[in-house]
Short mmCIF file of C-alpha atoms in Angstrom, two decimals:
data_model
loop_
_atom_site.label_atom_id
_atom_site.label_comp_id
_atom_site.label_asym_id
_atom_site.label_seq_id
_atom_site.Cartn_x
_atom_site.Cartn_y
_atom_site.Cartn_z
CA MET A 287 -0.12 0.01 0.03
CA LYS A 288 1.38 3.20 -0.85
CA ARG A 289 1.10 6.67 1.60
CA PHE A 290 2.70 9.58 1.55
CA THR A 291 6.51 9.52 3.23
CA ASN A 292 7.90 12.36 4.77
CA ASP A 293 9.57 13.63 1.57
CA TYR A 294 6.61 13.59 -1.30
CA GLN A 295 7.79 16.22 -2.83
CA ARG A 296 6.90 15.66 -6.83
CA ASP A 297 9.34 16.61 -9.86
CA SER A 298 7.26 19.31 -12.19
CA GLN A 299 6.74 18.06 -15.41
CA LEU A 300 5.49 21.03 -16.13
CA PRO A 301 8.07 23.65 -16.91
CA VAL A 302 7.40 27.22 -15.44
CA GLY A 303 7.18 29.97 -17.79
CA ARG A 304 8.63 32.88 -15.91
CA ARG A 305 6.35 35.66 -17.20
CA ALA A 306 2.64 35.23 -18.56
CA GLY A 307 4.32 36.81 -22.00
CA ASP A 308 6.62 34.56 -22.34
CA ALA A 309 7.16 32.19 -25.44
CA ALA A 310 3.88 30.21 -25.28
CA VAL A 311 5.55 26.89 -27.08
CA ARG A 312 9.13 25.45 -26.08
CA ARG A 313 10.43 22.06 -27.35
CA SER A 314 11.58 19.58 -25.61
CA ASN A 315 15.14 17.58 -26.11
CA SER A 316 12.35 14.87 -28.06
CA GLY A 317 11.49 17.83 -30.55
CA GLN A 318 7.87 17.79 -28.94
CA GLU A 319 6.18 20.48 -27.77
CA ARG A 320 5.44 21.04 -24.14
CA ILE A 321 2.96 22.98 -22.18
CA LEU A 322 3.99 25.56 -19.98
CA THR A 323 2.54 26.99 -16.73
CA THR A 324 2.41 30.46 -15.59
CA ARG A 325 1.63 32.35 -12.81
CA VAL A 326 -2.16 33.10 -14.84
CA GLY A 327 -2.79 29.65 -16.32
CA LEU A 328 -1.30 27.18 -19.17
CA LYS A 329 0.08 27.93 -22.54
CA ILE A 330 -0.97 24.92 -24.52
CA PRO A 331 0.63 24.02 -27.95
CA ALA A 332 -1.73 24.51 -30.67
CA THR A 333 -1.53 20.57 -31.28
CA LEU A 334 -1.36 18.29 -28.64
CA SER A 335 -2.19 14.84 -28.58
CA TYR A 336 -4.89 13.03 -26.11
CA ASN A 337 -2.38 10.83 -24.28
CA ARG A 338 -0.14 14.17 -23.70
CA TRP A 339 -3.38 15.81 -22.52
CA GLU A 340 -4.88 13.55 -20.15
CA LYS A 341 -1.33 13.25 -18.56
CA ALA A 342 -0.87 16.88 -17.78
CA GLY A 343 -4.58 17.10 -16.07
CA LEU A 344 -3.58 13.53 -14.29
CA HIS A 345 -0.24 16.14 -13.26
CA ILE A 346 -2.08 19.29 -12.38
CA PHE A 347 -5.17 17.30 -10.08
CA GLN A 348 -1.66 15.91 -8.12
CA ILE A 349 -0.59 19.17 -7.76
CA ALA A 350 -4.03 20.68 -6.42
CA ASP A 351 -4.46 17.57 -4.55
CA SER A 352 -0.96 18.03 -2.87
CA SER A 353 -1.55 21.50 -2.34
CA ALA A 354 -4.47 20.86 -0.16
CA TRP A 355 -2.36 18.80 1.86
CA CYS A 356 0.31 21.08 2.43
CA LEU A 357 -2.20 23.76 2.93
CA GLY A 358 -3.85 21.87 5.53
CA ASP A 359 -0.46 21.00 7.21
CA TRP A 360 0.06 24.52 7.48
CA LEU A 361 -2.48 26.20 8.94
CA VAL A 362 -2.10 23.11 11.81
CA TYR A 363 1.15 24.32 11.96
CA GLY A 364 0.76 28.15 12.54
CA GLN A 365 -2.86 27.16 15.17
CA GLU A 366 -0.02 25.18 17.29
CA ARG A 367 3.09 27.82 16.73
CA TYR A 368 1.79 30.94 16.89
CA ALA A 369 -1.93 30.64 18.08
CA ASP A 370 -1.59 34.82 18.89
CA ARG A 371 -0.67 35.09 15.09
CA TYR A 372 -1.34 32.66 12.55
CA GLN A 373 -4.86 34.35 11.34
CA THR A 374 -2.33 37.49 11.01
CA GLY A 375 -0.26 35.16 8.55
CA VAL A 376 -3.54 33.64 6.43
CA GLN A 377 -4.74 37.21 5.78
CA ALA A 378 -1.24 38.52 4.79
CA ALA A 379 -1.03 35.23 2.41
CA GLY A 380 -4.41 36.18 0.75
CA LEU A 381 -5.68 33.32 1.31
CA ASP A 382 -9.47 32.40 2.16
CA TYR A 383 -9.70 31.22 6.02
CA GLN A 384 -12.83 29.37 5.95
CA THR A 385 -11.21 27.03 2.95
CA LEU A 386 -8.31 26.67 5.17
CA ARG A 387 -10.01 25.26 8.42
CA ASN A 388 -11.71 22.84 6.12
CA TYR A 389 -8.02 21.91 4.86
CA ALA A 390 -6.62 22.07 8.07
CA TRP A 391 -9.58 20.08 9.95
CA VAL A 392 -8.88 17.30 7.47
CA ALA A 393 -4.68 17.21 7.73
CA ARG A 394 -5.28 17.25 11.70
CA HIS A 395 -7.34 14.10 11.11
CA PHE A 396 -4.78 12.17 9.00
CA GLU A 397 -0.86 12.11 10.22
CA LEU A 398 1.38 11.90 7.43
CA TRP A 399 2.08 8.21 7.32
CA ARG A 400 -1.65 7.58 6.95
CA ARG A 401 -2.22 9.39 4.27
CA ARG A 402 -2.77 7.40 1.05
CA GLU A 403 -0.59 9.05 -1.90
CA ASN A 404 -2.87 6.55 -4.56
CA LEU A 405 -6.52 8.79 -3.06
CA SER A 406 -7.18 11.97 -3.33
CA PHE A 407 -7.88 14.56 -0.83
CA GLY A 408 -11.32 14.35 -1.28
CA HIS A 409 -11.30 10.50 -0.41
CA HIS A 410 -9.81 11.55 2.88
CA ALA A 411 -12.26 14.06 3.72
CA GLU A 412 -14.90 11.58 3.02
CA VAL A 413 -13.94 9.73 6.02
CA ALA A 414 -12.36 12.47 8.25
CA SER A 415 -14.93 11.91 10.81
CA LEU A 416 -15.17 8.80 11.65
CA PRO A 417 -12.98 6.66 14.03
CA ALA A 418 -8.69 5.92 13.28
CA VAL A 419 -9.32 2.24 12.62
CA GLU A 420 -12.77 2.80 10.62
CA ALA A 421 -11.70 5.15 8.20
CA ASP A 422 -8.57 3.73 7.43
CA GLY A 423 -10.54 0.05 6.78
CA TRP A 424 -12.46 2.67 4.25
CA LEU A 425 -9.16 4.05 2.96
CA ASP A 426 -7.94 0.54 2.54
CA ARG A 427 -11.71 -0.40 0.49
CA ALA A 428 -11.32 2.47 -2.11
CA GLU A 429 -7.79 1.91 -2.78
CA GLN A 430 -7.73 -1.91 -3.37
CA GLN A 431 -11.32 -1.37 -5.37
CA GLY A 432 -10.28 1.44 -6.97
CA TRP A 433 -13.58 3.78 -6.14
CA SER A 434 -13.57 7.38 -6.87
CA ARG A 435 -14.51 9.58 -4.37
CA ASN A 436 -18.14 9.92 -5.52
CA GLN A 437 -17.83 6.12 -5.10
CA LEU A 438 -16.60 6.10 -1.90
CA ARG A 439 -19.02 8.34 -0.47
CA VAL A 440 -21.80 5.87 -2.02
CA HIS A 441 -20.51 3.10 -0.17
CA LEU A 442 -20.55 5.10 3.25
CA ARG A 443 -24.17 6.37 2.32
CA GLU A 444 -24.78 2.77 1.66
CA SER A 445 -23.34 1.74 4.94
CA ARG A 446 -24.72 4.20 6.78
CA GLN A 447 -28.22 3.52 5.70
CA GLY A 448 -27.57 -0.10 6.70
CA ASN A 449 -26.99 0.68 10.14
CA LEU A 450 -29.89 2.94 10.60
CA ALA A 451 -32.05 -0.01 9.48
CA ALA A 452 -30.01 -2.10 12.23
CA THR A 453 -30.62 0.53 14.89
CA PRO A 454 -33.74 1.77 14.54
CA ALA A 455 -33.35 3.99 17.61
CA ARG A 456 -32.02 7.52 17.30
CA ALA A 457 -31.90 10.82 19.42
CA SER A 458 -33.71 13.64 18.15
CA LEU A 459 -32.55 17.18 17.59
CA PRO A 460 -34.15 19.81 18.57
CA ARG A 461 -36.08 21.94 16.26
CA ILE A 462 -34.57 25.23 14.84
CA SER A 463 -35.83 27.94 13.60
CA ALA A 464 -33.17 30.02 10.29
CA PRO A 465 -33.90 32.83 8.26
CA GLY A 466 -34.75 31.63 4.91
CA ASP A 467 -31.59 32.90 3.16
CA ARG A 468 -29.64 30.92 5.30
CA VAL A 469 -31.14 27.70 4.90
CA GLU A 470 -30.93 28.46 1.27
CA ARG A 471 -27.18 28.83 1.30
CA TRP A 472 -26.87 25.41 3.15
CA ARG A 473 -28.27 24.15 1.04
CA GLU A 474 -26.12 25.56 -1.82
CA ALA A 475 -23.21 23.95 -0.18
CA ALA A 476 -24.75 20.66 0.06
CA SER A 477 -25.98 20.45 -3.90
CA LYS A 478 -22.59 21.88 -4.30
CA VAL A 479 -20.53 19.17 -2.78
CA GLU A 480 -23.33 16.35 -3.78
CA ARG A 481 -24.36 15.38 -0.80
CA ASP A 482 -27.77 15.22 0.63
CA PHE A 483 -28.82 17.86 2.71
CA GLU A 484 -29.38 16.15 5.93
CA GLU A 485 -26.20 14.08 5.50
CA TRP A 486 -24.43 17.66 5.03
CA ILE A 487 -25.93 18.68 7.73
CA LEU A 488 -24.55 16.06 10.27
CA VAL A 489 -21.26 15.59 8.41
CA SER A 490 -21.24 19.64 9.18
CA LEU A 491 -22.26 19.25 12.82
CA ASP A 492 -19.71 16.52 13.03
CA ARG A 493 -17.12 18.43 11.72
CA ALA A 494 -17.56 21.45 14.04
CA ALA A 495 -17.98 19.17 17.25
CA ALA A 496 -14.56 17.55 16.45
CA HIS A 497 -12.81 21.25 15.88
CA GLU A 498 -13.93 22.09 19.15
CA LEU A 499 -13.14 18.86 20.96
CA ASP A 500 -9.64 18.65 19.17
CA ARG A 501 -8.83 22.27 20.47
#
C-alpha cells in the first residue's frame, strides 16, 4: 500500500514560464512541444495529442491535491505554534480562512503516514469524521477497489443506511428556526459537494464538534 512519506515532493513535469508573456511553446529534447505553466494559467501548444493532454490533467490534479494537504498542514502548524498570530499570516498570504480551516480539519485527522498517495484529498475528507480505525478501513477498501471519491461516498451512505436499519432508535435534535436565506445557503453548499442536505448537516455538525473537541 502506498502512502505519503516524509518527503513527498514531486519533480515538476510541466516547465514553469517566468512571465505570462513568455514564449507560448517550447520544445523538449525529443522535439515535442511542451505545455508551459505561468502564474495566470497554462500555455498549451496548438496541437496536442490526447495522451499528453490527459497526462497533463493528471499532473495538475496531483499538484492541486498536494496543495490541499500542504495548506492544511501549514495552518495546523500555525495554529499550534503561533496561536496568537496565525490569522495575521493567513491574511498576509491572501488565503481564504474558511477554506484553509476545512483543509486543516482533514489534515489534523490524518497523520502523514496514514495518508494514501493513491487516493485524493477528497477521499480522506469523506472519512475524516470517522474513528481512525474505521476511516483507515474505508480508505483501504477504496484503494483496493479503485473507488473514486464519489464511489466511496456512495458506499459510505449505503453503509450508514444499513446501520440505521439495524439500529432504528435515534436521538432527535431540537427544532431549529433559521432565516430562509441561511437555509438556502446551506442547501447550496450541500449541493455543491453533491451531498444530501440532511447528510451534509450531520457531517458539518460532526466537523464542528471535532474542531471544538480537538482545541
